[in-house]
Amino acid sequence: MENFSIAIDGPASAGKSTIAKKVASHLGFIYLDTGAMYRSLTYAALKAELVLEDEAALVSLLNTIEITFSYEGDQQKVFVNGEDVTDRIREKDVTQNVSLVSSHEKVRAEMVARQQHIAETGEIVMDGRDIGTVVLPAADLKVFLIASAEERALRRYKESIDKGMSVSLEQLTKELIERDHYDSNRTASPLKKAEDAVELDSTHLTIEQVVEEVLRLAKERL
Ligand code: C5P
């Protein structure tokens, strides 16, 4: 039998990675944060001072980098060629440029190949924008996780304040809406709900309630 797989897609800051991580840990599955892969490439491209419109240059760079993860309990770490970039890839310059980097078709083709390769190694929960539509079209469970833009921005705002970062809620809301718009309107595998995905609105739900619902849906299919 094929490995059981769960795809979690949705707009920015809908809680995908928090939910996916917890579901994977409950089920003893691998967890893959595909957004972190696009963020890692964006970080490397900014460091190399590439022109981010240059698809060929991005692909050449991607071919020289290995993106790896380590886990300790709920803590995920991300490495680019061994360098710990966990916090760096969440910074503003990466967040503001990642949609452009990930809009290139050839960049996506390479990322998708890497993600599918990882999925072959075991049962998996993967989160992103195109998992149910492109990366794992035959996933056993597809969840499209949404929440209102206000709620998503507020969650991101609280997270940033907790980390001691100074941010404006208004600016965060604006950036979030812009990124969703860009991700949903690009030509190469835009963010969209797979036809057979279950839509879950987490606006008024706690993390635990969403995790419980995803686990219930998964167990129905296991
Ligand atoms: O999920 P996260 O916010 O970290 O993703 C960062 C960006 O990476 C998204 O805004 C999107 O542009 C891109 N992405 C993507 N496809 C995925 C995951 C992320 O295009 N599967």
mmCIF file of C-alpha atoms and ligand atoms in Angstrom:
data_model
loop_
_atom_site.group_PDB
_atom_site.id
_atom_site.type_symbol
_atom_site.label_atom_id
_atom_site.label_comp_id
_atom_site.label_asym_id
_atom_site.label_seq_id
_atom_site.Cartn_x
_atom_site.Cartn_y
_atom_site.Cartn_z
ATOM 1 C CA MET A 1 0.000 0.000 0.000
ATOM 2 C CA GLU A 2 1.088 3.584 -0.692
ATOM 3 C CA ASN A 3 2.168 5.673 2.290
ATOM 4 C CA PHE A 4 -0.746 7.441 3.957
ATOM 5 C CA SER A 5 -0.444 11.171 3.299
ATOM 6 C CA ILE A 6 -2.159 14.325 4.504
ATOM 7 C CA ALA A 7 -2.043 17.596 2.552
ATOM 8 C CA ILE A 8 -2.742 20.866 4.337
ATOM 9 C CA ASP A 9 -3.013 23.940 2.150
ATOM 10 C CA GLY A 10 -4.323 27.424 2.694
ATOM 11 C CA PRO A 11 -3.481 31.122 2.818
ATOM 12 C CA ALA A 12 -0.668 32.689 4.860
ATOM 13 C CA SER A 13 -0.827 32.418 8.657
ATOM 14 C CA ALA A 14 -3.925 30.221 8.717
ATOM 15 C CA GLY A 15 -2.102 27.992 11.216
ATOM 16 C CA LYS A 16 -1.140 25.302 8.701
ATOM 17 C CA SER A 17 2.294 24.513 10.079
ATOM 18 C CA THR A 18 1.189 24.538 13.728
ATOM 19 C CA ILE A 19 -1.646 22.143 12.921
ATOM 20 C CA ALA A 20 0.381 19.970 10.548
ATOM 21 C CA LYS A 21 3.187 19.577 13.084
ATOM 22 C CA LYS A 22 0.806 18.501 15.853
ATOM 23 C CA VAL A 23 -1.136 16.118 13.613
ATOM 24 C CA ALA A 24 2.129 14.532 12.419
ATOM 25 C CA SER A 25 3.347 14.129 15.972
ATOM 26 C CA HIS A 26 0.041 12.507 17.075
ATOM 27 C CA LEU A 27 0.145 10.048 14.200
ATOM 28 C CA GLY A 28 3.904 9.455 14.253
ATOM 29 C CA PHE A 29 4.187 10.718 10.668
ATOM 30 C CA ILE A 30 6.920 12.790 9.015
ATOM 31 C CA TYR A 31 6.136 16.520 8.827
ATOM 32 C CA LEU A 32 7.275 18.644 5.887
ATOM 33 C CA ASP A 33 7.006 22.445 5.887
ATOM 34 C CA THR A 34 7.225 23.252 2.168
ATOM 35 C CA GLY A 35 6.982 27.007 2.814
ATOM 36 C CA ALA A 36 10.289 26.753 4.684
ATOM 37 C CA MET A 37 11.857 25.300 1.526
ATOM 38 C CA TYR A 38 10.781 28.295 -0.602
ATOM 39 C CA ARG A 39 11.853 30.623 2.209
ATOM 40 C CA SER A 40 15.276 28.924 2.354
ATOM 41 C CA LEU A 41 15.851 29.445 -1.348
ATOM 42 C CA THR A 42 14.739 33.076 -1.006
ATOM 43 C CA TYR A 43 17.211 33.589 1.825
ATOM 44 C CA ALA A 44 20.046 32.053 -0.225
ATOM 45 C CA ALA A 45 19.102 34.148 -3.263
ATOM 46 C CA LEU A 46 19.079 37.385 -1.258
ATOM 47 C CA LYS A 47 22.443 36.465 0.241
ATOM 48 C CA ALA A 48 23.855 35.785 -3.229
ATOM 49 C CA GLU A 49 22.327 39.096 -4.405
ATOM 50 C CA LEU A 50 20.519 37.430 -7.289
ATOM 51 C CA VAL A 51 17.922 39.260 -9.345
ATOM 52 C CA LEU A 52 14.800 37.503 -8.109
ATOM 53 C CA GLU A 53 13.107 37.711 -11.506
ATOM 54 C CA ASP A 54 15.933 35.578 -12.968
ATOM 55 C CA GLU A 55 14.470 32.073 -13.019
ATOM 56 C CA ALA A 56 17.587 30.397 -14.467
ATOM 57 C CA ALA A 57 19.827 31.914 -11.789
ATOM 58 C CA LEU A 58 17.456 30.770 -9.056
ATOM 59 C CA VAL A 59 17.356 27.236 -10.426
ATOM 60 C CA SER A 60 21.179 27.101 -10.647
ATOM 61 C CA LEU A 61 21.411 28.291 -7.060
ATOM 62 C CA LEU A 62 18.787 25.790 -5.915
ATOM 63 C CA ASN A 63 20.833 23.005 -7.500
ATOM 64 C CA THR A 64 23.722 23.885 -5.196
ATOM 65 C CA ILE A 65 21.740 23.942 -1.973
ATOM 66 C CA GLU A 66 20.533 21.239 0.290
ATOM 67 C CA ILE A 67 17.588 22.132 2.525
ATOM 68 C CA THR A 68 17.282 19.932 5.589
ATOM 69 C CA PHE A 69 15.223 19.820 8.755
ATOM 70 C CA SER A 70 15.751 18.627 12.303
ATOM 71 C CA TYR A 71 13.112 18.112 14.978
ATOM 72 C CA GLU A 72 13.191 18.176 18.738
ATOM 73 C CA GLY A 73 9.691 17.710 20.107
ATOM 74 C CA ASP A 74 7.618 20.477 18.536
ATOM 75 C CA GLN A 75 10.695 22.500 17.579
ATOM 76 C CA GLN A 76 11.638 22.389 13.928
ATOM 77 C CA LYS A 77 14.971 23.653 12.676
ATOM 78 C CA VAL A 78 15.753 24.449 9.052
ATOM 79 C CA PHE A 79 19.226 24.294 7.499
ATOM 80 C CA VAL A 80 20.627 25.486 4.179
ATOM 81 C CA ASN A 81 23.812 23.569 3.402
ATOM 82 C CA GLY A 82 24.182 22.981 7.127
ATOM 83 C CA GLU A 83 23.610 26.619 8.178
ATOM 84 C CA ASP A 84 20.813 27.065 10.715
ATOM 85 C CA VAL A 85 18.357 29.480 9.055
ATOM 86 C CA THR A 86 15.337 28.732 11.272
ATOM 87 C CA ASP A 87 14.793 32.305 12.469
ATOM 88 C CA ARG A 88 16.404 34.068 9.533
ATOM 89 C CA ILE A 89 13.862 32.741 7.014
ATOM 90 C CA ARG A 90 10.976 34.293 9.007
ATOM 91 C CA GLU A 91 12.424 37.791 8.744
ATOM 92 C CA LYS A 92 10.784 40.548 6.774
ATOM 93 C CA ASP A 93 13.043 40.586 3.697
ATOM 94 C CA VAL A 94 12.500 36.858 3.119
ATOM 95 C CA THR A 95 8.739 37.080 3.733
ATOM 96 C CA GLN A 96 8.430 40.009 1.337
ATOM 97 C CA ASN A 97 10.294 38.253 -1.488
ATOM 98 C CA VAL A 98 9.302 34.598 -1.124
ATOM 99 C CA SER A 99 6.182 34.897 -3.286
ATOM 100 C CA LEU A 100 8.230 36.217 -6.197
ATOM 101 C CA VAL A 101 10.846 33.473 -5.868
ATOM 102 C CA SER A 102 8.195 30.761 -5.632
ATOM 103 C CA SER A 103 6.271 32.028 -8.656
ATOM 104 C CA HIS A 104 8.862 30.602 -11.100
ATOM 105 C CA GLU A 105 7.748 27.388 -12.770
ATOM 106 C CA LYS A 106 11.209 25.754 -12.871
ATOM 107 C CA VAL A 107 11.869 26.576 -9.235
ATOM 108 C CA ARG A 108 8.566 24.909 -8.362
ATOM 109 C CA ALA A 109 9.329 21.851 -10.506
ATOM 110 C CA GLU A 110 12.533 21.210 -8.548
ATOM 111 C CA MET A 111 10.884 21.852 -5.177
ATOM 112 C CA VAL A 112 7.948 19.562 -6.027
ATOM 113 C CA ALA A 113 10.373 16.796 -7.077
ATOM 114 C CA ARG A 114 12.198 17.116 -3.730
ATOM 115 C CA GLN A 115 8.916 17.110 -1.790
ATOM 116 C CA GLN A 116 7.594 14.047 -3.628
ATOM 117 C CA HIS A 117 10.874 12.272 -2.997
ATOM 118 C CA ILE A 118 10.549 12.944 0.748
ATOM 119 C CA ALA A 119 6.922 11.725 0.673
ATOM 120 C CA GLU A 120 8.130 8.397 -0.708
ATOM 121 C CA THR A 121 10.106 7.789 2.473
ATOM 122 C CA GLY A 122 7.124 7.414 4.816
ATOM 123 C CA GLU A 123 3.717 8.484 6.028
ATOM 124 C CA ILE A 124 3.609 12.244 5.913
ATOM 125 C CA VAL A 125 1.800 15.468 6.725
ATOM 126 C CA MET A 126 2.828 18.236 4.329
ATOM 127 C CA ASP A 127 1.708 21.841 4.414
ATOM 128 C CA GLY A 128 1.906 24.506 1.732
ATOM 129 C CA ARG A 129 -0.087 26.041 -1.109
ATOM 130 C CA ASP A 130 -0.109 23.361 -3.830
ATOM 131 C CA ILE A 131 0.164 20.109 -1.878
ATOM 132 C CA GLY A 132 -3.340 18.807 -2.578
ATOM 133 C CA THR A 133 -3.352 20.076 -6.152
ATOM 134 C CA VAL A 134 0.185 19.325 -7.396
ATOM 135 C CA VAL A 135 2.599 17.707 -4.937
ATOM 136 C CA LEU A 136 0.352 14.964 -3.554
ATOM 137 C CA PRO A 137 -2.717 14.898 -5.818
ATOM 138 C CA ALA A 138 -3.563 11.426 -4.473
ATOM 139 C CA ALA A 139 -3.233 12.404 -0.778
ATOM 140 C CA ASP A 140 -5.532 10.372 1.486
ATOM 141 C CA LEU A 141 -6.740 13.513 3.223
ATOM 142 C CA LYS A 142 -6.657 17.057 1.888
ATOM 143 C CA VAL A 143 -7.459 19.948 4.176
ATOM 144 C CA PHE A 144 -7.854 23.539 3.027
ATOM 145 C CA LEU A 145 -7.344 25.587 6.159
ATOM 146 C CA ILE A 146 -8.696 29.113 6.175
ATOM 147 C CA ALA A 147 -9.349 31.919 8.686
ATOM 148 C CA SER A 148 -10.384 35.531 8.235
ATOM 149 C CA ALA A 149 -7.589 37.917 7.236
ATOM 150 C CA GLU A 150 -8.164 39.897 10.468
ATOM 151 C CA GLU A 151 -7.776 36.796 12.622
ATOM 152 C CA ARG A 152 -4.703 35.609 10.715
ATOM 153 C CA ALA A 153 -3.018 39.004 11.016
ATOM 154 C CA LEU A 154 -3.868 39.158 14.706
ATOM 155 C CA ARG A 155 -2.311 35.727 15.319
ATOM 156 C CA ARG A 156 0.842 36.759 13.447
ATOM 157 C CA TYR A 157 0.896 40.051 15.391
ATOM 158 C CA LYS A 158 0.695 38.297 18.776
ATOM 159 C CA GLU A 159 3.432 35.857 17.740
ATOM 160 C CA SER A 160 5.721 38.719 16.709
ATOM 161 C CA ILE A 161 5.071 40.683 19.906
ATOM 162 C CA ASP A 162 5.816 37.543 21.950
ATOM 163 C CA LYS A 163 9.164 37.289 20.137
ATOM 164 C CA GLY A 164 9.892 40.899 21.100
ATOM 165 C CA MET A 165 9.579 42.187 17.516
ATOM 166 C CA SER A 166 8.004 45.570 16.929
ATOM 167 C CA VAL A 167 5.372 45.311 14.196
ATOM 168 C CA SER A 168 2.184 47.111 13.224
ATOM 169 C CA LEU A 169 -1.043 45.155 12.927
ATOM 170 C CA GLU A 170 -2.097 47.308 10.011
ATOM 171 C CA GLN A 171 1.125 46.611 8.101
ATOM 172 C CA LEU A 172 0.935 42.876 8.851
ATOM 173 C CA THR A 173 -2.659 42.722 7.565
ATOM 174 C CA LYS A 174 -1.682 44.546 4.381
ATOM 175 C CA GLU A 175 1.321 42.259 3.730
ATOM 176 C CA LEU A 176 -0.711 39.125 4.376
ATOM 177 C CA ILE A 177 -3.442 40.128 1.928
ATOM 178 C CA GLU A 178 -0.842 41.064 -0.712
ATOM 179 C CA ARG A 179 1.003 37.749 -0.357
ATOM 180 C CA ASP A 180 -2.258 35.744 -0.648
ATOM 181 C CA HIS A 181 -3.225 37.733 -3.705
ATOM 182 C CA TYR A 182 0.139 37.089 -5.350
ATOM 183 C CA ASP A 183 0.134 33.370 -4.421
ATOM 184 C CA SER A 184 -3.452 32.904 -5.668
ATOM 185 C CA ASN A 185 -2.944 34.690 -8.960
ATOM 186 C CA ARG A 186 0.407 33.355 -10.192
ATOM 187 C CA THR A 187 0.334 31.130 -13.283
ATOM 188 C CA ALA A 188 2.421 28.279 -11.879
ATOM 189 C CA SER A 189 0.302 26.167 -9.491
ATOM 190 C CA PRO A 190 -1.514 28.989 -7.698
ATOM 191 C CA LEU A 191 -2.910 28.635 -4.202
ATOM 192 C CA LYS A 192 -6.298 27.043 -4.591
ATOM 193 C CA LYS A 193 -8.473 24.504 -2.851
ATOM 194 C CA ALA A 194 -8.280 21.024 -4.402
ATOM 195 C CA GLU A 195 -11.715 19.846 -5.489
ATOM 196 C CA ASP A 196 -11.632 16.967 -3.038
ATOM 197 C CA ALA A 197 -10.255 18.982 -0.097
ATOM 198 C CA VAL A 198 -12.177 19.502 3.131
ATOM 199 C CA GLU A 199 -12.380 23.203 3.940
ATOM 200 C CA LEU A 200 -11.816 24.028 7.603
ATOM 201 C CA ASP A 201 -12.391 27.551 8.884
ATOM 202 C CA SER A 202 -10.283 28.067 12.001
ATOM 203 C CA THR A 203 -11.357 31.682 12.671
ATOM 204 C CA HIS A 204 -13.327 30.751 15.784
ATOM 205 C CA LEU A 205 -11.535 27.509 16.673
ATOM 206 C CA THR A 206 -8.620 26.842 18.990
ATOM 207 C CA ILE A 207 -5.510 25.013 17.760
ATOM 208 C CA GLU A 208 -6.625 21.927 19.729
ATOM 209 C CA GLN A 209 -10.061 21.941 18.079
ATOM 210 C CA VAL A 210 -8.558 22.113 14.590
ATOM 211 C CA VAL A 211 -6.040 19.360 15.401
ATOM 212 C CA GLU A 212 -8.855 17.179 16.728
ATOM 213 C CA GLU A 213 -10.925 17.693 13.596
ATOM 214 C CA VAL A 214 -8.007 16.881 11.270
ATOM 215 C CA LEU A 215 -7.227 13.746 13.319
ATOM 216 C CA ARG A 216 -10.895 12.718 13.133
ATOM 217 C CA LEU A 217 -10.896 13.169 9.347
ATOM 218 C CA ALA A 218 -7.610 11.248 9.074
ATOM 219 C CA LYS A 219 -8.862 8.343 11.189
ATOM 220 C CA GLU A 220 -11.955 8.056 8.993
ATOM 221 C CA ARG A 221 -9.599 7.424 6.096
ATOM 222 C CA LEU A 222 -6.851 5.356 7.720
HETATM 223 O O1 C5P B 1 3.843 28.804 4.398
HETATM 224 P P1 C5P B 1 4.765 29.994 4.330
HETATM 225 O O2 C5P B 1 4.081 31.290 4.670
HETATM 226 O O3 C5P B 1 6.041 29.818 5.062
HETATM 227 O O4 C5P B 1 5.132 30.079 2.782
HETATM 228 C C1 C5P B 1 5.919 31.135 2.283
HETATM 229 C C2 C5P B 1 5.636 31.340 0.794
HETATM 230 O O5 C5P B 1 6.144 30.246 0.048
HETATM 231 C C3 C5P B 1 4.171 31.461 0.379
HETATM 232 O O6 C5P B 1 3.660 32.766 0.543
HETATM 233 C C4 C5P B 1 4.232 31.037 -1.080
HETATM 234 O O7 C5P B 1 4.625 32.107 -1.892
HETATM 235 C C5 C5P B 1 5.350 30.006 -1.091
HETATM 236 N N1 C5P B 1 4.880 28.619 -1.062
HETATM 237 C C6 C5P B 1 4.469 28.053 -2.245
HETATM 238 N N2 C5P B 1 4.121 26.738 -2.281
HETATM 239 C C7 C5P B 1 4.156 25.987 -1.187
HETATM 240 C C8 C5P B 1 4.548 26.555 0.062
HETATM 241 C C9 C5P B 1 4.887 27.894 0.093
HETATM 242 O O8 C5P B 1 4.418 28.724 -3.271
HETATM 243 N N3 C5P B 1 3.845 24.694 -1.268
#
